[in-house]
Amino acid sequence: MPNMLDYLDWRGDVPFNVAPFNEVDNAILAQLSYLDLDGIISTVEEGGSISVREMAQKYADLGRTNEVNSYEGVVSPLTHFLPEKMANGRRFREARLSKLRSTLDHDSQEQFFAFHVSLPNRTTYISFRGTDNTLLGWRENFAMTYMTAAAQREALSYVNQTCNMLNTPFSKIMLGGHSKGANLAMYAGALAKPSIQRRIVKIWDNDGPGFTEDVLSRETLNAIRPKIFTILPAFDVVGQLLYAPLPNKIIQSSEKGIYQHSGLSWQVDKCAFVPATTQEIEEGAAPIVETFESWFKSASNEKRRAVFTEFFDMLDRANITTLSELLSTDPTVIRKIAAEIPATSKETRDYVMDFFGRLMSNVATSKAQDLQNKVTAAVQAAGEAAREVAGNAMKVTQDVIKQVIEN
C-alpha cells in the first residue's frame, strides 16, 4: 500500500509553486527528524545551513544509511530511504536545513531534537523529533502527566530563540512533529512570544499526546486551535491520551493495532492521506486508553510521579533500555521484568503492569495477525499440497504467542 516514500516517487518532482505544501509533506519533514542528523545539519551555535541534497550525500557518506533499526511502533526502518528520495526530486532538493539542537541528558531526563527546514515562499517548518527507541525518552513522556517536561521547556525556548534569528521578520512559520514531537510543537506554539506566534500559520499534530491542565491549560491550547491540524490513525492510543485536540482527519494505515502509530504506515493517495472509512477511532483501542485515563483521573501528581518513577527504575534494574526490548514479547525479557516485580509497590503492579500488559498483548496479537497473513499468502502461492503443513505451523505459532500473553 502506498506511503510517503511512494509519494516522493510520484510527486517529488512537483515544486511547491505548482502544488502547495500539504499534510504528506508535513509528515515527511516530521519523520525526517527521527534520523541521526547530528554532525550533518549545523547547530544553532554553528550557524549556516545545508541543502537536502547535500544532507542526503553526507548521510550516505557517513554510512548512516546502513544503520537500519526497527523501533517497535515508533520508527520504521524505511525512514532511512527518506534523504535519498527527497534529494532525487525538485520538491525538497534545495530546501535548507539548519539550527539543529540535540539533547539526550540522563540527569535531567530529557530527550530533545529539532531543526529548521527553509522552504520556498519564505516559509520555515520546524521539525521536532518524537520519542525515539530509548526508555529515557519514554520516561520523559510519562513525566508529562505530572509536570512540565524538560523537552517542553526547551521546545519553547528553541522556538523563541531561533525564530528571532530568521532572515526576515515576515517569514511564515510552521511547527510539526510526530508523537511527542507533535506535543512539543503544540506546546511551543501555544506559549511562544506574541510576535512569533502571529507568524505561525500551521501547527501539525501527527498523532501527538495531549496535556494536563497543570502543563498547558485548555484555554491556552484552544486559543491556537484554529492553527492546529491533527492527524490520527484509525487505531489510536497516543493521540487520545490526556486532553488533546479532536482530530481533523482519521486516516488508514497498512499496520494493525498500536503499530498504526508509525507514520510510515500511513496510506497516501495523490497529495493526501487516505481517510479512514468511518472517521472514528477503532473500538479495540478503547481498553488501553481507558486503563490509562481511569487511573490518571484518580491519581494525584505526586502519585503519578511515584508510580512512573518506580516503574522505569524497575526497568533500569532489569537492564531494559529500549522500547523494542520492552515490547518484544521475548520470554527472556518478560522473565527479567517478572524478577523485579516483587520489589515494586502494589499500585505500580496493579496499574502500570496492567497498562503495559495491554500494550504487549496488542503487540503480540498484531504480530500474530501479520504472520498469519504472510503464511496465508505463501500457502495460496504454494497450492493445496502445502496447506496442511502451513496450517499446523500456524497453530503452533499462535499457541506460543498465547502462552507469552498469558504468562
Short mmCIF file of C-alpha atoms in Angstrom, two decimals:
data_model
loop_
_atom_site.label_atom_id
_atom_site.label_comp_id
_atom_site.label_asym_id
_atom_site.label_seq_id
_atom_site.Cartn_x
_atom_site.Cartn_y
_atom_site.Cartn_z
CA MET A 1 0.00 0.00 0.00
CA PRO A 2 1.40 3.46 -0.92
CA ASN A 3 3.09 5.57 1.78
CA MET A 4 5.11 8.78 1.97
CA LEU A 5 8.04 7.17 0.15
CA ASP A 6 5.76 6.37 -2.80
CA TYR A 7 4.50 9.93 -2.63
CA LEU A 8 8.08 11.16 -3.11
CA ASP A 9 8.38 8.92 -6.17
CA TRP A 10 5.12 10.27 -7.58
CA ARG A 11 5.25 13.92 -6.58
CA GLY A 12 8.89 14.54 -5.72
CA ASP A 13 9.47 16.49 -8.93
CA VAL A 14 6.48 18.80 -8.46
CA PRO A 15 7.65 22.13 -7.00
CA PHE A 16 5.71 23.90 -4.27
CA ASN A 17 4.67 26.73 -6.60
CA VAL A 18 2.74 24.15 -8.62
CA ALA A 19 1.35 22.03 -5.74
CA PRO A 20 1.20 23.78 -2.33
CA PHE A 21 2.60 22.27 0.87
CA ASN A 22 0.27 19.53 2.15
CA GLU A 23 -0.26 17.07 5.00
CA VAL A 24 2.03 14.44 3.47
CA ASP A 25 4.87 16.95 3.04
CA ASN A 26 4.41 17.75 6.72
CA ALA A 27 4.67 14.10 7.75
CA ILE A 28 7.82 13.67 5.66
CA LEU A 29 9.57 16.52 7.47
CA ALA A 30 8.35 15.24 10.85
CA GLN A 31 9.61 11.73 10.04
CA LEU A 32 12.98 13.07 8.91
CA SER A 33 13.70 14.17 12.48
CA TYR A 34 13.99 10.53 13.60
CA LEU A 35 17.22 10.08 11.64
CA ASP A 36 20.69 10.62 13.10
CA LEU A 37 21.47 14.02 11.62
CA ASP A 38 23.96 15.12 14.27
CA GLY A 39 27.12 16.36 12.58
CA ILE A 40 25.26 16.84 9.30
CA ILE A 41 22.92 19.75 9.99
CA SER A 42 24.72 22.70 11.59
CA THR A 43 23.73 23.59 15.14
CA VAL A 44 22.18 26.84 16.32
CA GLU A 45 25.59 27.93 17.62
CA GLU A 46 27.48 26.97 14.44
CA GLY A 47 25.17 28.80 12.06
CA GLY A 48 24.88 28.12 8.37
CA SER A 49 22.65 25.67 6.53
CA ILE A 50 22.77 22.66 4.23
CA SER A 51 20.50 21.67 1.37
CA VAL A 52 18.53 18.44 1.44
CA ARG A 53 20.64 17.24 -1.49
CA GLU A 54 23.86 17.89 0.45
CA MET A 55 22.39 16.32 3.59
CA ALA A 56 21.50 13.14 1.71
CA GLN A 57 25.02 12.85 0.35
CA LYS A 58 26.64 13.34 3.77
CA TYR A 59 24.19 10.89 5.33
CA ALA A 60 25.25 8.27 2.77
CA ASP A 61 28.97 9.11 3.03
CA LEU A 62 28.87 8.62 6.82
CA GLY A 63 27.34 5.17 6.35
CA ARG A 64 24.19 6.03 8.28
CA THR A 65 22.00 4.50 5.58
CA ASN A 66 23.28 1.16 6.88
CA GLU A 67 22.17 1.87 10.46
CA VAL A 68 18.74 0.32 9.94
CA ASN A 69 16.75 -0.21 13.11
CA SER A 70 13.11 -1.15 13.55
CA TYR A 71 11.78 0.60 16.63
CA GLU A 72 8.61 -1.06 17.85
CA GLY A 73 5.70 1.06 16.61
CA VAL A 74 7.84 4.21 16.50
CA VAL A 75 10.42 4.44 13.71
CA SER A 76 10.17 2.32 10.60
CA PRO A 77 13.49 1.15 9.08
CA LEU A 78 12.17 2.60 5.82
CA THR A 79 12.89 6.06 7.28
CA HIS A 80 16.48 5.68 6.07
CA PHE A 81 15.26 5.99 2.47
CA LEU A 82 13.90 9.50 3.03
CA PRO A 83 17.10 11.52 2.40
CA GLU A 84 17.80 9.90 -0.96
CA LYS A 85 14.21 10.13 -2.16
CA MET A 86 13.88 13.75 -1.03
CA ALA A 87 17.14 14.63 -2.77
CA ASN A 88 16.05 13.00 -6.03
CA GLY A 89 13.16 15.39 -6.64
CA ARG A 90 12.83 19.13 -7.18
CA ARG A 91 10.21 19.45 -4.41
CA PHE A 92 12.64 19.13 -1.48
CA ARG A 93 16.08 19.01 -3.09
CA GLU A 94 17.05 22.62 -2.43
CA ALA A 95 15.24 23.09 0.87
CA ARG A 96 17.72 24.27 3.50
CA LEU A 97 18.25 22.54 6.87
CA SER A 98 19.67 24.45 9.82
CA LYS A 99 19.64 25.28 13.53
CA LEU A 100 19.92 21.73 14.86
CA ARG A 101 19.55 21.25 18.58
CA SER A 102 20.02 17.77 20.03
CA THR A 103 19.86 16.81 23.71
CA LEU A 104 19.91 13.41 25.40
CA ASP A 105 20.52 14.04 29.10
CA HIS A 106 20.05 11.28 31.68
CA ASP A 107 20.45 13.68 34.61
CA SER A 108 17.59 15.94 33.53
CA GLN A 109 15.76 13.01 31.92
CA GLU A 110 15.48 14.92 28.66
CA GLN A 111 15.32 13.81 25.04
CA PHE A 112 15.05 16.68 22.55
CA PHE A 113 15.84 17.07 18.85
CA ALA A 114 14.71 19.79 16.44
CA PHE A 115 15.81 21.66 13.33
CA HIS A 116 14.59 24.21 10.77
CA VAL A 117 13.62 23.43 7.18
CA SER A 118 13.56 26.55 4.98
CA LEU A 119 11.01 26.12 2.19
CA PRO A 120 10.13 28.41 -0.74
CA ASN A 121 7.93 31.47 -0.26
CA ARG A 122 9.72 32.46 2.96
CA THR A 123 8.21 29.57 4.94
CA THR A 124 10.07 27.68 7.67
CA TYR A 125 8.96 24.29 9.01
CA ILE A 126 10.38 23.46 12.45
CA SER A 127 10.54 19.70 12.90
CA PHE A 128 10.50 18.21 16.42
CA ARG A 129 11.57 14.62 16.99
CA GLY A 130 9.13 12.35 18.76
CA THR A 131 10.08 9.78 21.32
CA ASP A 132 12.80 7.52 19.98
CA ASN A 133 13.64 3.96 21.00
CA THR A 134 15.26 4.96 24.31
CA LEU A 135 13.32 4.36 27.50
CA LEU A 136 14.81 7.64 28.71
CA GLY A 137 12.57 9.33 26.17
CA TRP A 138 9.57 7.27 27.26
CA ARG A 139 10.25 8.07 30.91
CA GLU A 140 10.04 11.74 29.94
CA ASN A 141 6.78 11.06 28.09
CA PHE A 142 5.12 9.78 31.25
CA ALA A 143 6.64 12.61 33.27
CA MET A 144 4.38 14.89 31.22
CA THR A 145 1.43 13.51 33.20
CA TYR A 146 2.60 15.23 36.38
CA MET A 147 4.99 18.05 35.39
CA THR A 148 6.26 20.22 32.58
CA ALA A 149 8.94 18.09 30.92
CA ALA A 150 12.41 19.39 30.16
CA ALA A 151 11.82 18.83 26.43
CA GLN A 152 8.70 21.02 26.53
CA ARG A 153 10.60 23.86 28.17
CA GLU A 154 13.41 23.50 25.65
CA ALA A 155 10.96 23.43 22.72
CA LEU A 156 9.54 26.78 23.79
CA SER A 157 12.99 28.28 24.34
CA TYR A 158 14.16 26.91 20.99
CA VAL A 159 11.25 28.42 19.06
CA ASN A 160 11.58 31.82 20.73
CA GLN A 161 15.33 31.92 20.16
CA THR A 162 15.64 30.52 16.65
CA CYS A 163 12.63 32.24 15.12
CA ASN A 164 14.14 35.58 16.10
CA MET A 165 17.15 34.55 14.01
CA LEU A 166 15.23 34.13 10.75
CA ASN A 167 16.39 36.32 7.88
CA THR A 168 13.16 38.25 7.65
CA PRO A 169 10.64 39.09 10.36
CA PHE A 170 7.87 38.46 7.82
CA SER A 171 8.65 34.81 7.14
CA LYS A 172 5.87 32.31 7.84
CA ILE A 173 6.41 29.52 10.38
CA MET A 174 5.02 26.00 10.63
CA LEU A 175 5.68 23.72 13.60
CA GLY A 176 5.31 19.98 13.41
CA GLY A 177 6.27 16.59 14.72
CA HIS A 178 5.12 13.05 15.26
CA SER A 179 4.15 11.59 18.65
CA LYS A 180 5.93 13.54 21.39
CA GLY A 181 7.30 15.81 18.66
CA ALA A 182 3.72 16.92 17.94
CA ASN A 183 3.19 17.62 21.63
CA LEU A 184 6.31 19.80 21.66
CA ALA A 185 5.12 21.66 18.55
CA MET A 186 1.74 22.43 20.16
CA TYR A 187 3.29 23.42 23.47
CA ALA A 188 5.82 25.78 21.87
CA GLY A 189 3.21 27.22 19.53
CA ALA A 190 0.75 27.88 22.33
CA LEU A 191 3.25 29.70 24.54
CA ALA A 192 5.55 31.37 22.00
CA LYS A 193 6.14 35.12 22.16
CA PRO A 194 3.21 37.01 20.58
CA SER A 195 5.46 38.40 17.85
CA ILE A 196 6.42 34.86 16.84
CA GLN A 197 3.01 33.29 17.42
CA ARG A 198 1.47 35.73 14.94
CA ARG A 199 3.77 34.35 12.23
CA ILE A 200 2.83 30.71 12.91
CA VAL A 201 0.46 29.66 10.14
CA LYS A 202 0.11 25.95 10.98
CA ILE A 203 0.93 23.50 13.76
CA TRP A 204 0.97 19.91 12.50
CA ASP A 205 -0.09 17.41 15.15
CA ASN A 206 0.80 13.95 13.82
CA ASP A 207 -0.67 11.63 16.47
CA GLY A 208 0.70 13.55 19.44
CA PRO A 209 -0.34 13.02 23.08
CA GLY A 210 -2.20 15.76 24.90
CA PHE A 211 -1.61 17.77 28.05
CA THR A 212 -2.60 18.10 31.68
CA GLU A 213 -4.14 21.34 32.89
CA ASP A 214 -1.06 21.96 35.02
CA VAL A 215 1.22 21.87 31.98
CA LEU A 216 -0.95 23.64 29.39
CA SER A 217 -4.46 24.89 30.12
CA ARG A 218 -7.34 24.10 27.80
CA GLU A 219 -7.92 27.82 27.39
CA THR A 220 -4.35 28.39 26.16
CA LEU A 221 -4.48 25.43 23.77
CA ASN A 222 -7.92 26.41 22.46
CA ALA A 223 -6.60 29.88 21.64
CA ILE A 224 -4.37 28.40 18.93
CA ARG A 225 -6.68 25.51 17.99
CA PRO A 226 -7.54 27.04 14.58
CA LYS A 227 -3.86 26.71 13.62
CA ILE A 228 -3.57 23.05 14.67
CA PHE A 229 -4.19 20.24 12.19
CA THR A 230 -4.47 16.89 13.98
CA ILE A 231 -3.97 13.60 12.14
CA LEU A 232 -4.70 10.27 13.87
CA PRO A 233 -4.56 6.68 12.61
CA ALA A 234 -7.76 4.62 12.84
CA PHE A 235 -6.38 2.55 15.76
CA ASP A 236 -5.16 5.29 18.02
CA VAL A 237 -3.87 5.30 21.57
CA VAL A 238 -1.23 8.05 21.77
CA GLY A 239 -3.33 10.85 20.32
CA GLN A 240 -6.13 10.19 22.81
CA LEU A 241 -4.02 10.41 25.97
CA LEU A 242 -4.74 13.35 28.31
CA TYR A 243 -6.66 16.21 26.72
CA ALA A 244 -5.75 16.84 23.11
CA PRO A 245 -7.34 18.45 20.05
CA LEU A 246 -10.03 16.40 18.36
CA PRO A 247 -8.78 15.00 15.05
CA ASN A 248 -9.15 16.93 11.84
CA LYS A 249 -8.61 13.69 9.97
CA ILE A 250 -8.54 9.98 10.86
CA ILE A 251 -6.53 8.00 8.33
CA GLN A 252 -5.81 4.49 7.10
CA SER A 253 -2.66 2.54 7.94
CA SER A 254 -1.09 -0.60 6.50
CA GLU A 255 -0.39 -1.81 10.06
CA LYS A 256 -2.58 -3.33 12.77
CA GLY A 257 -3.17 -2.24 16.36
CA ILE A 258 -0.72 0.12 18.03
CA TYR A 259 1.69 -0.26 15.09
CA GLN A 260 -0.56 2.21 13.26
CA HIS A 261 1.23 4.90 15.27
CA SER A 262 4.14 4.58 12.82
CA GLY A 263 3.93 7.45 10.31
CA LEU A 264 5.42 5.41 7.50
CA SER A 265 2.45 3.04 7.68
CA TRP A 266 0.02 5.86 6.87
CA GLN A 267 -1.53 5.39 3.46
CA VAL A 268 -1.27 8.02 0.73
CA ASP A 269 -3.42 8.80 -2.28
CA LYS A 270 -2.08 11.57 -4.52
CA CYS A 271 -1.38 14.55 -2.19
CA ALA A 272 -3.17 13.41 0.95
CA PHE A 273 -3.51 10.57 3.45
CA VAL A 274 -6.31 8.14 2.76
CA PRO A 275 -9.16 8.86 5.19
CA ALA A 276 -10.49 6.04 7.35
CA THR A 277 -13.90 4.87 6.21
CA THR A 278 -15.91 5.83 9.29
CA GLN A 279 -13.74 8.68 10.65
CA GLU A 280 -14.00 7.04 14.06
CA ILE A 281 -11.28 5.50 16.22
CA GLU A 282 -11.34 1.69 16.18
CA GLU A 283 -13.00 0.17 19.25
CA GLY A 284 -10.01 -2.04 20.02
CA ALA A 285 -8.01 0.99 21.19
CA ALA A 286 -10.53 1.89 23.89
CA PRO A 287 -9.46 -0.60 26.62
CA ILE A 288 -5.86 0.65 26.52
CA VAL A 289 -6.87 4.31 26.64
CA GLU A 290 -9.48 3.69 29.35
CA THR A 291 -6.95 1.86 31.54
CA PHE A 292 -4.70 4.90 31.41
CA GLU A 293 -7.44 7.51 31.79
CA SER A 294 -9.29 5.88 34.69
CA TRP A 295 -6.16 5.68 36.84
CA PHE A 296 -4.92 9.10 35.71
CA LYS A 297 -8.13 10.80 36.89
CA SER A 298 -7.94 9.14 40.30
CA ALA A 299 -4.24 9.80 40.98
CA SER A 300 -2.58 13.00 42.14
CA ASN A 301 0.54 14.41 40.51
CA GLU A 302 2.59 13.04 43.41
CA LYS A 303 1.13 9.55 42.95
CA ARG A 304 1.78 9.59 39.20
CA ARG A 305 5.35 10.69 39.82
CA ALA A 306 5.90 7.90 42.36
CA VAL A 307 4.35 5.15 40.24
CA PHE A 308 6.01 6.04 36.93
CA THR A 309 9.37 6.66 38.59
CA GLU A 310 9.21 3.27 40.28
CA PHE A 311 8.19 1.56 37.04
CA PHE A 312 11.05 2.99 34.97
CA ASP A 313 13.51 2.42 37.81
CA MET A 314 12.40 -1.22 37.72
CA LEU A 315 13.18 -1.39 34.00
CA ASP A 316 16.59 0.15 34.67
CA ARG A 317 17.31 -2.58 37.23
CA ALA A 318 16.26 -5.17 34.67
CA ASN A 319 18.73 -3.59 32.20
CA ILE A 320 15.97 -2.83 29.71
CA THR A 321 16.90 0.36 27.91
CA THR A 322 14.78 0.42 24.75
CA LEU A 323 11.13 0.24 23.83
CA SER A 324 11.93 -2.55 21.38
CA GLU A 325 13.06 -4.73 24.28
CA LEU A 326 10.03 -3.88 26.40
CA LEU A 327 7.51 -4.68 23.66
CA SER A 328 9.41 -7.57 22.12
CA THR A 329 7.28 -10.26 23.86
CA ASP A 330 10.61 -12.09 24.21
CA PRO A 331 10.24 -14.61 27.10
CA THR A 332 13.73 -13.67 28.34
CA VAL A 333 12.72 -10.01 28.66
CA ILE A 334 9.44 -10.94 30.33
CA ARG A 335 11.31 -13.07 32.89
CA LYS A 336 13.70 -10.17 33.65
CA ILE A 337 10.75 -7.87 34.31
CA ALA A 338 8.96 -10.53 36.35
CA ALA A 339 12.02 -10.92 38.58
CA GLU A 340 11.81 -7.22 39.50
CA ILE A 341 8.06 -7.06 40.10
CA PRO A 342 8.12 -8.28 43.74
CA ALA A 343 10.23 -5.25 44.67
CA THR A 344 7.63 -2.79 43.37
CA SER A 345 4.62 -1.39 45.18
CA LYS A 346 1.15 -2.87 44.74
CA GLU A 347 -0.07 0.24 42.91
CA THR A 348 2.72 0.03 40.36
CA ARG A 349 1.97 -3.64 39.82
CA ASP A 350 -1.78 -3.11 39.57
CA TYR A 351 -1.75 -0.12 37.26
CA VAL A 352 1.44 0.16 35.24
CA MET A 353 1.84 -3.56 34.63
CA ASP A 354 -1.80 -3.74 33.55
CA PHE A 355 -1.35 -0.80 31.15
CA PHE A 356 1.86 -2.13 29.60
CA GLY A 357 0.47 -5.65 29.68
CA ARG A 358 -2.37 -4.49 27.43
CA LEU A 359 0.14 -2.86 25.10
CA MET A 360 2.26 -6.02 24.91
CA SER A 361 -0.84 -8.12 24.33
CA ASN A 362 -1.83 -5.87 21.43
CA VAL A 363 1.68 -6.09 20.00
CA ALA A 364 1.64 -9.88 20.19
CA THR A 365 -1.78 -10.05 18.57
CA SER A 366 -0.69 -7.71 15.78
CA LYS A 367 2.43 -9.78 15.16
CA ALA A 368 0.40 -12.97 15.08
CA GLN A 369 -2.04 -11.45 12.58
CA ASP A 370 0.82 -10.23 10.40
CA LEU A 371 2.45 -13.66 10.47
CA GLN A 372 -0.85 -15.35 9.68
CA ASN A 373 -1.37 -13.06 6.69
CA LYS A 374 2.09 -13.86 5.36
CA VAL A 375 1.58 -17.60 5.81
CA THR A 376 -1.83 -17.42 4.13
CA ALA A 377 -0.29 -15.64 1.15
CA ALA A 378 2.51 -18.22 0.98
CA VAL A 379 0.03 -21.08 1.15
CA GLN A 380 -2.06 -19.64 -1.63
CA ALA A 381 1.07 -19.33 -3.75
CA ALA A 382 2.26 -22.86 -2.91
CA GLY A 383 -1.05 -24.54 -3.66
CA GLU A 384 -3.13 -27.21 -1.97
CA ALA A 385 -0.25 -29.54 -1.13
CA ALA A 386 1.24 -27.05 1.36
CA ARG A 387 -1.98 -26.14 3.16
CA GLU A 388 -1.95 -28.79 5.86
CA VAL A 389 1.71 -28.28 6.78
CA ALA A 390 1.33 -24.49 6.92
CA GLY A 391 -1.86 -24.78 8.91
CA ASN A 392 -0.17 -26.90 11.56
CA ALA A 393 2.75 -24.45 11.74
CA MET A 394 0.38 -21.53 12.24
CA LYS A 395 -1.43 -23.34 15.08
CA VAL A 396 1.87 -23.91 16.87
CA THR A 397 2.83 -20.21 16.42
CA GLN A 398 -0.49 -18.99 17.77
CA ASP A 399 -0.21 -21.32 20.78
CA VAL A 400 3.25 -19.95 21.61
CA ILE A 401 2.10 -16.32 21.37
CA LYS A 402 -0.93 -17.11 23.51
CA GLN A 403 1.33 -18.55 26.21
CA VAL A 404 3.53 -15.41 26.14
CA ILE A 405 0.50 -13.15 26.60
CA GLU A 406 -0.98 -15.26 29.40
CA ASN A 407 2.29 -15.68 31.25
#
